[in-house]
Coordinates of N, CA, C and O in Angstrom, one line a residue:
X1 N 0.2 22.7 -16.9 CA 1.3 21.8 -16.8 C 0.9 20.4 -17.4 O 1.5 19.9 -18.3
X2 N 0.1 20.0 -17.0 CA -1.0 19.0 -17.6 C -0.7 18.3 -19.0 O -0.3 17.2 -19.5
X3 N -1.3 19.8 -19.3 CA -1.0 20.2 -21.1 C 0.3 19.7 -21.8 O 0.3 19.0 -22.9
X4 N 1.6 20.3 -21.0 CA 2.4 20.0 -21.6 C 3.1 18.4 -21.3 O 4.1 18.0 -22.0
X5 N 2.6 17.7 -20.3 CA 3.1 16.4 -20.3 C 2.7 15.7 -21.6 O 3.3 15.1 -22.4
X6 N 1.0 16.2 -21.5 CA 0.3 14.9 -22.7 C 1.1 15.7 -24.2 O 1.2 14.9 -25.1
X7 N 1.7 17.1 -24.6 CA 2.1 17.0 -25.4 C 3.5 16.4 -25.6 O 4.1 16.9 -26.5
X8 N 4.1 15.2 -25.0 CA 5.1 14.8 -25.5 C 4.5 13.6 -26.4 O 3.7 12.7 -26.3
X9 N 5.7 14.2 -27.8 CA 5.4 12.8 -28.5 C 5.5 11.6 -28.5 O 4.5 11.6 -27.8
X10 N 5.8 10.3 -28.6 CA 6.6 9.2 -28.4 C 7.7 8.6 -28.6 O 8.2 7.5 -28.3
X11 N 8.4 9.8 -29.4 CA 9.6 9.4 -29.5 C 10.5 10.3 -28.2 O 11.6 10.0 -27.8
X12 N 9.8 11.2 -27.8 CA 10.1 12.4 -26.9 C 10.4 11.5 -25.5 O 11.3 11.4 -24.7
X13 N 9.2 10.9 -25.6 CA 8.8 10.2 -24.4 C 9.7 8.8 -24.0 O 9.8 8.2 -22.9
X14 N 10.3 8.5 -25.2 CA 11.1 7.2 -25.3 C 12.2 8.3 -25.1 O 12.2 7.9 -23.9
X15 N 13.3 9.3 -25.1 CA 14.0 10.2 -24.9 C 14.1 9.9 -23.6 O 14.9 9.1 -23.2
X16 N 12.9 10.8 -22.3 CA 12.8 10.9 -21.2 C 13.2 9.6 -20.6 O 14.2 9.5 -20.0
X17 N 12.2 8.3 -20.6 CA 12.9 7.3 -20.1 C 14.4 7.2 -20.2 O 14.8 7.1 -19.1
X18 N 15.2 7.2 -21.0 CA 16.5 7.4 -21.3 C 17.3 8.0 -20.6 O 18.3 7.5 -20.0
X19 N 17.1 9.1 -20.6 CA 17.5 10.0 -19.7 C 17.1 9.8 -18.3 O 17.9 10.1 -17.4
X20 N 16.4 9.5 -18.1 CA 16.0 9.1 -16.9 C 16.8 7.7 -16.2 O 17.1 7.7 -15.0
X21 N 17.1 6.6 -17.1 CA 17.9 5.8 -17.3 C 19.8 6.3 -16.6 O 20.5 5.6 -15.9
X22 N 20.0 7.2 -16.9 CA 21.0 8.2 -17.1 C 22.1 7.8 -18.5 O 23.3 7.6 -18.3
X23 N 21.4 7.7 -19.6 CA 22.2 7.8 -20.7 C 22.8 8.6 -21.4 O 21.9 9.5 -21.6
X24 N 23.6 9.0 -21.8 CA 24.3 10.5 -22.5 C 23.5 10.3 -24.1 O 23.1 9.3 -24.6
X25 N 23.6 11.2 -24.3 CA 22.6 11.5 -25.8 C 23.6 10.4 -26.9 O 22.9 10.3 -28.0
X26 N 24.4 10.0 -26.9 CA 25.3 9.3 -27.8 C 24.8 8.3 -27.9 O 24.8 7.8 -29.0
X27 N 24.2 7.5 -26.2 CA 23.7 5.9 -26.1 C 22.7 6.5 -26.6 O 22.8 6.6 -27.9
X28 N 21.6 7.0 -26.3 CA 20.4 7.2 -26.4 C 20.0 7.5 -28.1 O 19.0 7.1 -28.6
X29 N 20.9 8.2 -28.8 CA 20.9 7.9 -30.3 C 21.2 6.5 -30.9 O 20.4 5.9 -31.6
X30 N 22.6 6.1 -30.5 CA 22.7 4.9 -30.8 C 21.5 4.0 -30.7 O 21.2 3.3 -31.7
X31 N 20.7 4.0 -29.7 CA 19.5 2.7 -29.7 C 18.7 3.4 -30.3 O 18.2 3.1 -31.4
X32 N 18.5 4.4 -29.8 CA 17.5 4.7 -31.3 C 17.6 4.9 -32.4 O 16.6 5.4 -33.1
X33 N 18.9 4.7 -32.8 CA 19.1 4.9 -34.5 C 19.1 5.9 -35.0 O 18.8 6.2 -36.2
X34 N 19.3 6.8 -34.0 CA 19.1 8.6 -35.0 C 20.3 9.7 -34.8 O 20.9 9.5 -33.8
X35 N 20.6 10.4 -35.3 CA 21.9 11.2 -34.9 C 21.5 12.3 -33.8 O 20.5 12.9 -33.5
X36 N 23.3 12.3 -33.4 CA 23.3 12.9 -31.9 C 22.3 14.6 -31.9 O 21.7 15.3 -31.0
X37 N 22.4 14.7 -32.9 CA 22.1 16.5 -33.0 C 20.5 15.9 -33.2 O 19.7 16.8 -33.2
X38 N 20.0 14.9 -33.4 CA 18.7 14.8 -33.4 C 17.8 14.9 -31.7 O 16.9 15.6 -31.3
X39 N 18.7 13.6 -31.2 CA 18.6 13.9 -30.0 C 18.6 15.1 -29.1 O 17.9 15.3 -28.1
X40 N 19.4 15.9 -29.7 CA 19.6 17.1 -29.1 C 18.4 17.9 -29.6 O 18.0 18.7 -28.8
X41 N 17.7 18.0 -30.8 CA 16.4 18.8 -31.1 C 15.3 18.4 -30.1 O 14.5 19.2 -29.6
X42 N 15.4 17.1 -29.7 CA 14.2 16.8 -28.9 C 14.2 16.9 -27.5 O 13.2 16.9 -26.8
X43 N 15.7 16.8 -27.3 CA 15.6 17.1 -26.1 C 15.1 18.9 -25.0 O 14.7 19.4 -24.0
X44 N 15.4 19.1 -26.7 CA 15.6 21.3 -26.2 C 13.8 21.2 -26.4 O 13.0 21.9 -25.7
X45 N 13.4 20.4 -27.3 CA 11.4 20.6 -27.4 C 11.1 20.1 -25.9 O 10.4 20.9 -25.3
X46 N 11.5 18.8 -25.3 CA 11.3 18.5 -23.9 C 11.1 19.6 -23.2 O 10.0 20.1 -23.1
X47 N 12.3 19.9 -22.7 CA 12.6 21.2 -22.0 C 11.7 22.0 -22.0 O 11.0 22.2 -21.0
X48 N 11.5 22.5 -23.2 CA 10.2 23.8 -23.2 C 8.8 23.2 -22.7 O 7.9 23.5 -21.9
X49 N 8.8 21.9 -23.8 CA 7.6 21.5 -23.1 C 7.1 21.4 -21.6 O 6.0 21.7 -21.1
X50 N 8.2 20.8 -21.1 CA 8.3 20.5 -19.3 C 8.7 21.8 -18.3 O 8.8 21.9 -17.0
X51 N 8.8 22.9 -19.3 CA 9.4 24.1 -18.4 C 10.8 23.2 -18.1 O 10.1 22.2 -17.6
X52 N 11.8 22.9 -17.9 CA 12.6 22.8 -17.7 C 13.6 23.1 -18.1 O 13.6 23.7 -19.2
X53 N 14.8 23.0 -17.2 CA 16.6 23.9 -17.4 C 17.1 22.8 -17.3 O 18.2 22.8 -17.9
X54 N 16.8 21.7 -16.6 CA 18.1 20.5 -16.9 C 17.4 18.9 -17.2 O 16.3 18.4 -17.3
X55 N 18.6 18.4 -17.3 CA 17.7 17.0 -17.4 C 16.9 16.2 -16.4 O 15.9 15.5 -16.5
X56 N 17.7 16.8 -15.1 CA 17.0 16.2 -14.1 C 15.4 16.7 -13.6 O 14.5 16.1 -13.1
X57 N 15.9 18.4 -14.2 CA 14.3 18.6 -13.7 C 13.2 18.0 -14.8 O 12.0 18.1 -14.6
X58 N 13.8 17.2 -16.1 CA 12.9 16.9 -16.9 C 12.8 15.5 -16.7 O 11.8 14.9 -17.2
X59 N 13.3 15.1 -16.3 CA 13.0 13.5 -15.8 C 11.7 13.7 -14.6 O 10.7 13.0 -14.6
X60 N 11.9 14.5 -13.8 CA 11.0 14.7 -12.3 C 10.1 15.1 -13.2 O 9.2 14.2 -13.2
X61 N 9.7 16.2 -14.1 CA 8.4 16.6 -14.3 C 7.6 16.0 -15.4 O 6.5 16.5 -15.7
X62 N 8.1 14.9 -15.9 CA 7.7 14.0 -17.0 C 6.9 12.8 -16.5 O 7.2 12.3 -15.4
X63 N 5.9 12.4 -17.3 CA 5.0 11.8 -16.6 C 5.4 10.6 -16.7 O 6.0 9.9 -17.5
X64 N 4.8 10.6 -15.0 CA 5.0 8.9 -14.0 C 4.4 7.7 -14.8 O 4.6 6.5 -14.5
X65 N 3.6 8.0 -15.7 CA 3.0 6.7 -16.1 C 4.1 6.0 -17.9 O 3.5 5.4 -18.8
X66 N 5.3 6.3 -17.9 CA 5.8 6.2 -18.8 C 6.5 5.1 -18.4 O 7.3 5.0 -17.5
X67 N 6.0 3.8 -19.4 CA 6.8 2.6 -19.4 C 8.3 2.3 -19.3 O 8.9 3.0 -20.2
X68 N 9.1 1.6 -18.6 CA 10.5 1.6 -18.6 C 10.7 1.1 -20.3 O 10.1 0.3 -21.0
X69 N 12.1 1.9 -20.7 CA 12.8 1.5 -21.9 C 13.4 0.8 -21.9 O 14.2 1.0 -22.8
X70 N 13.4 -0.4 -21.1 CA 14.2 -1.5 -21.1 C 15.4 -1.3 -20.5 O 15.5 -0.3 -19.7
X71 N 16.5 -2.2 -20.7 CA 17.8 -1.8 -19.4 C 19.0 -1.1 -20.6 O 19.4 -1.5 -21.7
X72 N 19.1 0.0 -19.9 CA 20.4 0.6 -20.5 C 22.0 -0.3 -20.9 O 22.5 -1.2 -20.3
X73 N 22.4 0.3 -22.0 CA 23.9 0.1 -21.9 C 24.8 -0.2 -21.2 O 25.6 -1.1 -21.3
X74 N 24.5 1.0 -20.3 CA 25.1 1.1 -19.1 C 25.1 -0.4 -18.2 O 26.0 -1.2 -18.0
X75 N 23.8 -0.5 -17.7 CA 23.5 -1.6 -16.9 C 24.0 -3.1 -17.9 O 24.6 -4.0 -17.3
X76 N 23.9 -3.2 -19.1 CA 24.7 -4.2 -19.8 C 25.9 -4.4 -19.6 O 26.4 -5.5 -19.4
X77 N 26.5 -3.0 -19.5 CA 28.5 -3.5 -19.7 C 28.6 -3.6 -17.8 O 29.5 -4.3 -17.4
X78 N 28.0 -3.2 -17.0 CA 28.6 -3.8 -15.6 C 27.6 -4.8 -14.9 O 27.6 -4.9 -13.7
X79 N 26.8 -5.4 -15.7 CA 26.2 -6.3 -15.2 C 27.4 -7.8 -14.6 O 28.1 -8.4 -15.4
X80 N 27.3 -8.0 -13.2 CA 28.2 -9.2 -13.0 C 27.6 -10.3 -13.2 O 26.4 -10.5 -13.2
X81 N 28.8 -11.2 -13.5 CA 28.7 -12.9 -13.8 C 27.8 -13.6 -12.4 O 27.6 -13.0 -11.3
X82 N 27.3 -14.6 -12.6 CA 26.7 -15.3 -11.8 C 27.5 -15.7 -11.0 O 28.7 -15.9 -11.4
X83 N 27.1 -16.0 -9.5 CA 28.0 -16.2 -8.7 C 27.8 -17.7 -8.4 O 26.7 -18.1 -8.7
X84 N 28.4 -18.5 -8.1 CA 28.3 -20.2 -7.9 C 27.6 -20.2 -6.9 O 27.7 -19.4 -6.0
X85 N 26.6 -21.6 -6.9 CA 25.9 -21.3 -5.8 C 26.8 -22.4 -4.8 O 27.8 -23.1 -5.0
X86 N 25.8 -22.3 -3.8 CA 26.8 -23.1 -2.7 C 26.8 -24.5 -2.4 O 27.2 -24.9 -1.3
X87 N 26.4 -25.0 -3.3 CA 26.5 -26.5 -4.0 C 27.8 -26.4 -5.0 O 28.5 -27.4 -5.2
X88 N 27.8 -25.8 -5.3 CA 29.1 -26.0 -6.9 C 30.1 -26.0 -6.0 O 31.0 -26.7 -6.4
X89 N 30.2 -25.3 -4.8 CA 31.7 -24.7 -4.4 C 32.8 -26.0 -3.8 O 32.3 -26.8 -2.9
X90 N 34.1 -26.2 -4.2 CA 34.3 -27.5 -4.0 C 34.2 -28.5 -4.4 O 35.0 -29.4 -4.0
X91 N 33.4 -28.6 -5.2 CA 33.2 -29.8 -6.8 C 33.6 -29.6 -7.4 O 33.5 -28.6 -8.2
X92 N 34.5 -31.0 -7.5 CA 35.3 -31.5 -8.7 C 36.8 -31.3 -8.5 O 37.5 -31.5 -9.4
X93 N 37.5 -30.9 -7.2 CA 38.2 -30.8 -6.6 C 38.9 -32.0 -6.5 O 38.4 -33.1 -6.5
X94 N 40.2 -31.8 -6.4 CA 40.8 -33.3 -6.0 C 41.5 -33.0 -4.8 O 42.0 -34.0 -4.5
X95 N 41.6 -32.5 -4.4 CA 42.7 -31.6 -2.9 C 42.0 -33.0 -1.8 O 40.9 -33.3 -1.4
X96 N 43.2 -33.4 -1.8 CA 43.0 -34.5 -0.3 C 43.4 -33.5 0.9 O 44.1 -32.6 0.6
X97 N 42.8 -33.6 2.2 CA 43.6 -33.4 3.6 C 44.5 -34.0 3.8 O 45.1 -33.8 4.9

């Protein structure tokens, strides 16, 4: 098993993070600039390499020492606005009692 972690390549391995991420193969092409059916060739080489049947079990059996890919899409479009802190609240108000 060993064997087949260190054979992932780096673009494979930039894949797994991704997936791991929980990206659908669409984002995960999009940033990496390559087409969906490419994605999909590497993801089916994962698989074999990892013995795996789904994504999940290839994220679990992919090695722990793989740098994060930075923050997903995902995490971009629902990231919330800053919240005011508790000094701003009330400033600049004109409301008399």
């Amino acid at each position: 098993m060993a064997d087949a972690l260190a054979a992932l390549t780096e673009r494979e391995q930039e894949i797994v993070q991704r997936l791991a991420q929980g990206l659908i193969y669409k984002e995960i092409a999009d940033q990496l600039g390559i087409n969906i059916g490419t994605v999909r060739a590497h993801i089916c080489r994962i698989y074999e390499k990892l013995h795996a049947r789904s994504r999940h079990e290839a994220v679990l059996k992919a090695p722990s020492r793989l740098p994060p890919a930075g923050p997903s899409s995902r995490e971009a479009l629902t990231e919330k606005p800053a919240e005011p802190s508790g000094s701003d609240k009330g400033m600049g108000t004109s409301e008399s009692p």
